[in-house]
GROMACS .gro file of C-alpha atoms in nm:
model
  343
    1UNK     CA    1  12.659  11.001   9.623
    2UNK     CA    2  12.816  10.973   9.331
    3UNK     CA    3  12.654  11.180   9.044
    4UNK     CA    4  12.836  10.987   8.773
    5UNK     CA    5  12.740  10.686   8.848
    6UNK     CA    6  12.350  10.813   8.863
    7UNK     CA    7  12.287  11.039   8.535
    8UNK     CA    8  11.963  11.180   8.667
    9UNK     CA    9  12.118  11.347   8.983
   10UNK     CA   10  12.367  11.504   8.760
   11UNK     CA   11  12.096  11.865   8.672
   12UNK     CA   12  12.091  11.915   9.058
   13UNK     CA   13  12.173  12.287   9.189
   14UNK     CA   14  12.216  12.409   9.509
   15UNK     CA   15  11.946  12.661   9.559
   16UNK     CA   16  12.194  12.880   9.792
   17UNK     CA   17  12.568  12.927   9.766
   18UNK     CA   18  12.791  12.726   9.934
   19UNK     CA   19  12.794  12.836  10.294
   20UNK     CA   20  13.113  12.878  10.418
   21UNK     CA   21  13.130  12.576  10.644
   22UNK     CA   22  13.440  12.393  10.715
   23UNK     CA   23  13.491  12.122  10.381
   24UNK     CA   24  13.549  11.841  10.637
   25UNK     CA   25  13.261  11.540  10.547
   26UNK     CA   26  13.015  11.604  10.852
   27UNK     CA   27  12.904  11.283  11.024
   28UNK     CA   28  12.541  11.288  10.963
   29UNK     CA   29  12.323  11.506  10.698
   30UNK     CA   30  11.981  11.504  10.781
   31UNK     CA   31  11.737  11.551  10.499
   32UNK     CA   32  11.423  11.689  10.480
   33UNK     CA   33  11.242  11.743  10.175
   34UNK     CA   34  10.914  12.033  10.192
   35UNK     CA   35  10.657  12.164   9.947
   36UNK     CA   36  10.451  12.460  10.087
   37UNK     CA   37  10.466  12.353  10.433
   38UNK     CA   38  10.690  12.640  10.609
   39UNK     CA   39  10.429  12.666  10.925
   40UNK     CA   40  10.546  12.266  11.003
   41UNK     CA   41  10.884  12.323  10.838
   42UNK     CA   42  11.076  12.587  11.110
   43UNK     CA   43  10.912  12.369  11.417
   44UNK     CA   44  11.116  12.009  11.233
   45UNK     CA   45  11.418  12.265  11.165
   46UNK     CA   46  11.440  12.394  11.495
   47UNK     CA   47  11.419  12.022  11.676
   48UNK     CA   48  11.712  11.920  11.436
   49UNK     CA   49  11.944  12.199  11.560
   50UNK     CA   50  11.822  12.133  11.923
   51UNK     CA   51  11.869  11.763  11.875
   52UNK     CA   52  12.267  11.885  11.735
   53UNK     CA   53  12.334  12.110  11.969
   54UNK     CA   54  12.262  11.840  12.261
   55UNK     CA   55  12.533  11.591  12.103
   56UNK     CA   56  12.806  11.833  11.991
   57UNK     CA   57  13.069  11.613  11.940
   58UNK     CA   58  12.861  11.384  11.637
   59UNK     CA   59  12.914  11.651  11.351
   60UNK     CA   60  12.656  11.751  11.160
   61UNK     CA   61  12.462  11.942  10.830
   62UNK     CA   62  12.074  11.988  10.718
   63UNK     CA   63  11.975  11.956  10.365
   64UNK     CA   64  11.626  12.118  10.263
   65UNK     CA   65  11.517  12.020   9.933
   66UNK     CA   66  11.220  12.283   9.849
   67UNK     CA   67  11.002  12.116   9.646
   68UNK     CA   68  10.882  12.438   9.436
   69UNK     CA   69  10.712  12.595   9.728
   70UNK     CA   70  10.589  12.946   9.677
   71UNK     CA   71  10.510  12.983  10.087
   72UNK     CA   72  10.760  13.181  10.149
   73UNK     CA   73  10.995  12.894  10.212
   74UNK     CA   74  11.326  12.992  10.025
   75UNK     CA   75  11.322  13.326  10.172
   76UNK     CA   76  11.331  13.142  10.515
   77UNK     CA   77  11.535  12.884  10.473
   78UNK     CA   78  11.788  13.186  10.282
   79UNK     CA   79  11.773  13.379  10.645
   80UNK     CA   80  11.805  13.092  10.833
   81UNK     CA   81  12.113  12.933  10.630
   82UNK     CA   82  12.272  13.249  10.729
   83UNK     CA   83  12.255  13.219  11.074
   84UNK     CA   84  12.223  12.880  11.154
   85UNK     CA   85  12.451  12.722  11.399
   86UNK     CA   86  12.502  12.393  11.175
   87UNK     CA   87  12.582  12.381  10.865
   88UNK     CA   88  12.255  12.422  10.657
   89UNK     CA   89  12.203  12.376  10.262
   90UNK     CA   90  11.894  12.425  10.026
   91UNK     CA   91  11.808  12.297   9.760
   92UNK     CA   92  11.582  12.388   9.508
   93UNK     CA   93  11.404  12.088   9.300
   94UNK     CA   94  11.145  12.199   9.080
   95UNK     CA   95  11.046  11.893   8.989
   96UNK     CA   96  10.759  11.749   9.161
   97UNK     CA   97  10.699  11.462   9.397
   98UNK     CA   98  10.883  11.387   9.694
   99UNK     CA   99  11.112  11.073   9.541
  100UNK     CA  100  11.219  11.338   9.307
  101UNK     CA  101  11.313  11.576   9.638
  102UNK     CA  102  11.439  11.283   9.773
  103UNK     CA  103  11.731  11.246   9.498
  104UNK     CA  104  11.847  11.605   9.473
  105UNK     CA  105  11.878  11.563   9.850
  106UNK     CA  106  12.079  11.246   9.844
  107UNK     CA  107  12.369  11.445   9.577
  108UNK     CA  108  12.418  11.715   9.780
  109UNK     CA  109  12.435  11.550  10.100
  110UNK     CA  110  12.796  11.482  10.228
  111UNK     CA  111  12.779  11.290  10.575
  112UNK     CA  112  12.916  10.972  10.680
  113UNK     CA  113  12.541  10.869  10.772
  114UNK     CA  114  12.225  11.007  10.617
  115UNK     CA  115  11.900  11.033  10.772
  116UNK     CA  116  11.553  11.083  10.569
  117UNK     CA  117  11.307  11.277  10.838
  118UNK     CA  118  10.948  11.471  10.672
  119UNK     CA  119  10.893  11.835  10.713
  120UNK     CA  120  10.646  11.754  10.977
  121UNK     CA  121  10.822  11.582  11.234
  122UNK     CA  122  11.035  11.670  11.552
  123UNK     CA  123  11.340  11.480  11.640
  124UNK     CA  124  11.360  11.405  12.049
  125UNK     CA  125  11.619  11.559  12.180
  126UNK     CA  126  11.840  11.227  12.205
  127UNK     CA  127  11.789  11.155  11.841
  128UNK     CA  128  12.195  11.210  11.760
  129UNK     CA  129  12.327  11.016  12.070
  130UNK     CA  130  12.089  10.688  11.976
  131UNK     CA  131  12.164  10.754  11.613
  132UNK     CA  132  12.545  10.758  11.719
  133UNK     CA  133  12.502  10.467  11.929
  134UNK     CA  134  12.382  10.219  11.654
  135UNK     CA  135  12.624  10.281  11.404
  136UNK     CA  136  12.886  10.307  11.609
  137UNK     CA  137  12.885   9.908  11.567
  138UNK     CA  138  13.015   9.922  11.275
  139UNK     CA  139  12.789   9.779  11.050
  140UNK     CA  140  12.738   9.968  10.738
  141UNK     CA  141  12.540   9.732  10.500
  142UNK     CA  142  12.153   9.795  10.652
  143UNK     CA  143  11.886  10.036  10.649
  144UNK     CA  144  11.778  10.125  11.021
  145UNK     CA  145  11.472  10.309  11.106
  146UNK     CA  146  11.397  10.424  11.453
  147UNK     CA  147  11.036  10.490  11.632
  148UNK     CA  148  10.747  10.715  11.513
  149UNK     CA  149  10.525  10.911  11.742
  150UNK     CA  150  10.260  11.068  11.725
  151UNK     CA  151  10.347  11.470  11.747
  152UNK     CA  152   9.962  11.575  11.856
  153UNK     CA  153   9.765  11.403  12.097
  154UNK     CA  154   9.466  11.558  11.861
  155UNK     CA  155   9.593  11.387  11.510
  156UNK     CA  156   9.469  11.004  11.448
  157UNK     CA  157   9.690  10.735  11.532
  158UNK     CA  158   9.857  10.677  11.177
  159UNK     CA  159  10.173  10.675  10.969
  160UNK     CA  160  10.378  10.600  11.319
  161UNK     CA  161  10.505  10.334  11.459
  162UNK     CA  162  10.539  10.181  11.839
  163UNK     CA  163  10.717   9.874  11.846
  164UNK     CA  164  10.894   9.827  12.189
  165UNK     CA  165  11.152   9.569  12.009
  166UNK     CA  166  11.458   9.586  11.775
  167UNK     CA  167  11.344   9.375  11.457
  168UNK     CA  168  11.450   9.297  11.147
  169UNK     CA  169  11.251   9.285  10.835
  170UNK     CA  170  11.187   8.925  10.622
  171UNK     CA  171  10.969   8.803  10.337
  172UNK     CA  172  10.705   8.693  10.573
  173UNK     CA  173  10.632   9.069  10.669
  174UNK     CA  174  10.485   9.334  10.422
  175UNK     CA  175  10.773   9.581  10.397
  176UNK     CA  176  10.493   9.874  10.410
  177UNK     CA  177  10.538  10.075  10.707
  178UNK     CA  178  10.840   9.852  10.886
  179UNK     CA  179  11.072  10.144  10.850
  180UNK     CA  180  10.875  10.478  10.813
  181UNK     CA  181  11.031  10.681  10.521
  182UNK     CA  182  11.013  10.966  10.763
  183UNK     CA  183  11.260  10.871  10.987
  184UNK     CA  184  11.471  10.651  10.774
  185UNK     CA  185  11.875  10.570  10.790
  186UNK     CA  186  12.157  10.427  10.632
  187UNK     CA  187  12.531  10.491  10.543
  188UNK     CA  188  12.602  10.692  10.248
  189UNK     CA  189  12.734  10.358  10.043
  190UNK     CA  190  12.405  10.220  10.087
  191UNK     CA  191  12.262  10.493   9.939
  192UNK     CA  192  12.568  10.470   9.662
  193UNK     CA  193  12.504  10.119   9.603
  194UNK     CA  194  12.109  10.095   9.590
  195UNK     CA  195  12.102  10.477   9.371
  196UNK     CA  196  11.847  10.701   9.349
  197UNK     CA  197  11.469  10.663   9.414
  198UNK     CA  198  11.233  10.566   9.187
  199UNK     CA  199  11.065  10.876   9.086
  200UNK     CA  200  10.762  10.715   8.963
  201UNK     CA  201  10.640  10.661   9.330
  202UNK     CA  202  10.656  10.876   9.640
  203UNK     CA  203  10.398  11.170   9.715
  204UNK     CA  204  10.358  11.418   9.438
  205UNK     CA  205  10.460  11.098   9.175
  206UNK     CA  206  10.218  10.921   8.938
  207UNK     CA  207  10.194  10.645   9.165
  208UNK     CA  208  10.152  10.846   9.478
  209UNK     CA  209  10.358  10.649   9.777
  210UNK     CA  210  10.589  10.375   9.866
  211UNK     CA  211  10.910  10.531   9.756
  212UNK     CA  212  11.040  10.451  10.076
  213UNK     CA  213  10.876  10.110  10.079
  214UNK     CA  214  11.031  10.038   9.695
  215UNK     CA  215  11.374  10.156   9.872
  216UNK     CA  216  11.354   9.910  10.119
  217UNK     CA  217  11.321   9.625   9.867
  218UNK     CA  218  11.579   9.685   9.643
  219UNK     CA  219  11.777   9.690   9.973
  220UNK     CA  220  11.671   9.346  10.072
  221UNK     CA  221  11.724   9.217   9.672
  222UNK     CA  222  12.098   9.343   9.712
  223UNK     CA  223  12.126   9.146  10.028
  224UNK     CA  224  12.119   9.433  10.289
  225UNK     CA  225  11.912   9.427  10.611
  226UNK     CA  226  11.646   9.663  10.729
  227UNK     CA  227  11.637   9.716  11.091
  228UNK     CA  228  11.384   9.869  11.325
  229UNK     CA  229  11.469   9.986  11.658
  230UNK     CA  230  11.300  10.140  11.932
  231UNK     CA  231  11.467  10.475  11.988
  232UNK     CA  232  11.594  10.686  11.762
  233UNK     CA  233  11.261  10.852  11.806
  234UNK     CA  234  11.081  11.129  11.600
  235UNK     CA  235  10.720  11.300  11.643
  236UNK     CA  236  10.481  11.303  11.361
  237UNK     CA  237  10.244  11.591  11.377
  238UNK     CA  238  10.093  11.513  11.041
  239UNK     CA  239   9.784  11.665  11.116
  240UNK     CA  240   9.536  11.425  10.986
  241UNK     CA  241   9.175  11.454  11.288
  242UNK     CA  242   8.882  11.295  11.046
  243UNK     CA  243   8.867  10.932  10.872
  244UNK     CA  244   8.832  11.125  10.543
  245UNK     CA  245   9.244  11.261  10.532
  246UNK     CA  246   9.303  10.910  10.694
  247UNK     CA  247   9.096  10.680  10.415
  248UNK     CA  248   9.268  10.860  10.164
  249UNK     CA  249   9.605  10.840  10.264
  250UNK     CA  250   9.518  10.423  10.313
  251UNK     CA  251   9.464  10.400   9.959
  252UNK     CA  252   9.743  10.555   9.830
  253UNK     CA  253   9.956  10.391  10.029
  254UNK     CA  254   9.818  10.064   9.870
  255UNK     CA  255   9.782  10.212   9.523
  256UNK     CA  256  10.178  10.279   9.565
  257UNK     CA  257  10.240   9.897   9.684
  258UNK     CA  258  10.022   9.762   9.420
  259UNK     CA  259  10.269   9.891   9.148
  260UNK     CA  260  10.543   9.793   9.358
  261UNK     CA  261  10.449   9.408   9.381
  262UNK     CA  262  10.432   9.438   8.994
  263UNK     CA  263  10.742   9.610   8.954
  264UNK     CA  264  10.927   9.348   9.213
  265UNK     CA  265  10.741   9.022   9.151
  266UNK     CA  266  10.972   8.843   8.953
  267UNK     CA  267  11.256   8.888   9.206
  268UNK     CA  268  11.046   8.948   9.509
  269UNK     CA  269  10.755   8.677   9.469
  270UNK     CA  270  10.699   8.697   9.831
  271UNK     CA  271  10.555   9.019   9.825
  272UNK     CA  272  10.237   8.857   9.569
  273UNK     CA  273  10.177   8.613   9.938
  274UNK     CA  274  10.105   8.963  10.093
  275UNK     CA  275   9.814   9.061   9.842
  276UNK     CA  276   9.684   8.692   9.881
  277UNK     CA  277   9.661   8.717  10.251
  278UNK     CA  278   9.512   9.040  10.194
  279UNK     CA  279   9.236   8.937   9.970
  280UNK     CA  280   9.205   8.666  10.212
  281UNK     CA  281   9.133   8.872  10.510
  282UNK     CA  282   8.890   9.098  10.258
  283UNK     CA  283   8.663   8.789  10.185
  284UNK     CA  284   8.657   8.718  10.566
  285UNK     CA  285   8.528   9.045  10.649
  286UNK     CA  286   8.232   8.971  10.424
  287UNK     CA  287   8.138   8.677  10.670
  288UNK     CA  288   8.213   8.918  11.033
  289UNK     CA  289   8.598   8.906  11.010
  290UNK     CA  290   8.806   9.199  11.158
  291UNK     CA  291   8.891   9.480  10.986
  292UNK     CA  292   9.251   9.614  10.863
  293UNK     CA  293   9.226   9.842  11.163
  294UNK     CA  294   8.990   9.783  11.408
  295UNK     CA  295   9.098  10.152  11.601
  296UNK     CA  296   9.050  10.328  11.259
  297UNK     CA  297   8.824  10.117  11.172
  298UNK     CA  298   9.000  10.041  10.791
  299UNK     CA  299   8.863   9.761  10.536
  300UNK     CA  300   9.109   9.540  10.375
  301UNK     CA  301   8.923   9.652  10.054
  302UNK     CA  302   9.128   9.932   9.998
  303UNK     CA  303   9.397   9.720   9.988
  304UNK     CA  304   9.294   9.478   9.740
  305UNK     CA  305   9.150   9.735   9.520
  306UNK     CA  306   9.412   9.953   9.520
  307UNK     CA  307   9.668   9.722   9.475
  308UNK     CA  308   9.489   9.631   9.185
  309UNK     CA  309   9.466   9.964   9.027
  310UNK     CA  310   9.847  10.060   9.106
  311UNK     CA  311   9.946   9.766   8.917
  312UNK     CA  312   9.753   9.894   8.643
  313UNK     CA  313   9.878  10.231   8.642
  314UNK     CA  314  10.267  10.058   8.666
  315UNK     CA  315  10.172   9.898   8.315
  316UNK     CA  316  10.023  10.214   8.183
  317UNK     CA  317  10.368  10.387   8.258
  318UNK     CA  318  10.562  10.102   8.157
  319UNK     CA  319  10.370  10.087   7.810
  320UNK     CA  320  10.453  10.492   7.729
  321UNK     CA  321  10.791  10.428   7.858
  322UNK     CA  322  10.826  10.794   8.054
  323UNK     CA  323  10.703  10.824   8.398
  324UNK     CA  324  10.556  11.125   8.426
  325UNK     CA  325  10.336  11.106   8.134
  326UNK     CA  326   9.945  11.019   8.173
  327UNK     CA  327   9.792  10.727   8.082
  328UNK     CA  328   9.558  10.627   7.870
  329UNK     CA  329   9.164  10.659   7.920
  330UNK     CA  330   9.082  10.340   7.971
  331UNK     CA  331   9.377  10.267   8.264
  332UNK     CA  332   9.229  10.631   8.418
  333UNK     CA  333   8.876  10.454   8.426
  334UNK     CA  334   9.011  10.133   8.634
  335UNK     CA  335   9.145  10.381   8.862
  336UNK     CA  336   8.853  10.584   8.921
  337UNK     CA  337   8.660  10.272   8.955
  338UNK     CA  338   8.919  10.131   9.178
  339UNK     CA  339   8.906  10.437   9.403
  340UNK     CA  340   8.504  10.451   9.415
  341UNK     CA  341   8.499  10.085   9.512
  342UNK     CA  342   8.790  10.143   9.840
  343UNK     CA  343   8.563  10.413   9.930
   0.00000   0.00000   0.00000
């Protein structure tokens, strides 16, 4: 990643020194980004050097962005850097929000192939030789994302994916959860050429998701695939067991893709066919229609009103000009109303 070319990567530390690992580029840096999560954090470390150790021969190093946890975490991942058996680098980004993580991540990060996987999860033990098999084909110019499990047979089916098919995003699917930003992929001059994250979205931002999803779109716009395929698996033990943690995390998802059909709908008009369908299916449900989710049980309400109040919140930051800034009252009151009425 070249630092250069993005100006807001150029602050970015390493938390540690350098460890002394050979200088040769590693194949693969894996990235995982944590705030105050240390009890998930060893369990995702420890599957990554498993998952390395199983498939010598594909090189590789762990970056760990702390995002200003005060856990414990940098005195762990200190004593861990120091013996680990691959190359391991932290990062400290005070900073908040996860795109934010994200970035300092993505300069320090020196393999061939990067790969995006949440504190939380636990790479299967073949993760490296699937990994190794789909980009050995050469083709650099994609974003690939592999399956998403879920890591506890006690935590609600969500934020994972199942599909038993290799596929291929297009317009006529919401890019929303195709390719989990969890276990996400691509060659380090995708990363070069699409730059850094938008740090207005993503967890911990002011428009609280889709930082992944906003990633995935500029990909498309710059005439790159994104691929899903069925391996390349990871387990999600995110820890969500009541429809409370679940019916919040719905509508922030869609508060984050509200302000991303705004931000994209001149060049990405397709994506305003998604909120139509969606308000669609909403009015439908009035009359007996199904639901979002029938397992979860989910209205398409949240959707439509959330969407609705993340595109207000993306003019409120557009019309102060600095992202992390508040807005005014009176875009704060369309969001609480929003959220009351997704409830």
């Amino acid at each position: 990643m070249n630092a250069e070319r993005h100006p807001l990567l150029r602050h970015l530390r390493p938390a540690l020194p350098p460890p002394p690992w050979p200088r040769q580029r590693p194949q693969v840096s894996f990235i995982v980004c944590t705030r105050d999560r240390l009890d998930v954090l060893e369990a995702c470390i420890d599957s990554i050097r498993a998952a390395c150790r199983a498939h010598p021969a594909y090189t590789a190093e762990l970056v760990v962005v702390d995002n200003g946890s005060r856990d414990g975490t940098a005195s762990y991942l200190s004593a861990t850097a120091a013996s680990s058996d691959i190359a391991l680098t932290a990062i400290s980004e005070p900073r908040p929000g996860l795109a934010a993580a994200r970035n300092a991540g993505l300069a320090r990060a020196r393999g061939r192939v990067l790969v995006f996987v949440d504190d939380d999860c636990r790479l299967d033990p073949h993760y490296l030789a699937d990994l190794e098999r789909h980009y050995a084909s050469g083709e650099k110019w994609l974003i690939r994302g592999g399956r998403v499990e879920t890591g506890d047979a006690l935590d609600l089916p969500f934020t994972i994916k199942r599909c038993d098919k290799r596929e291929r995003l297009t317009p006529a699917v919401h890019p929303g959860g195709f390719v989990l930003g969890c276990n996400m992929t691509m060659h380090r001059a995708v990363a070069a050429r699409i730059g850094p994250f938008d740090e207005r979205f993503g967890a911990g931002g002011a428009l609280r998701s889709a930082e992944d999803t906003d990633y995935l779109v500029r990909a498309m716009l710059a005439g790159m695939a994104v691929e899903y395929v069925p391996d390349m698996t990871i387990f999600h033990h995110h820890g969500r067991r009541d429809r409370m943690a679940i019916d919040r995390l719905h509508r922030d998802y869609h508060f984050g893709n509200g302000a991303l059909l705004l931000k994209h709908f001149r060049r990405a008009p397709w994506l305003l066919r998604h909120f139509y369908w969606a308000a669609r299916a909403a009015m439908r449900e009035l009359v007996g229609g199904p639901r979002f989710d029938q397992e979860l049980k989910l209205s398409h309400w949240p959707i439509v009103l959330m969407n609705l109040a993340g595109a207000a919140k993306f003019i409120a930051l557009a019309l102060v000009g600095r992202p992390g800034r508040q807005p005014r009252s009176g875009h704060e009151t369309i969001e609480a109303r929003a959220e009351a009425g997704a409830r």
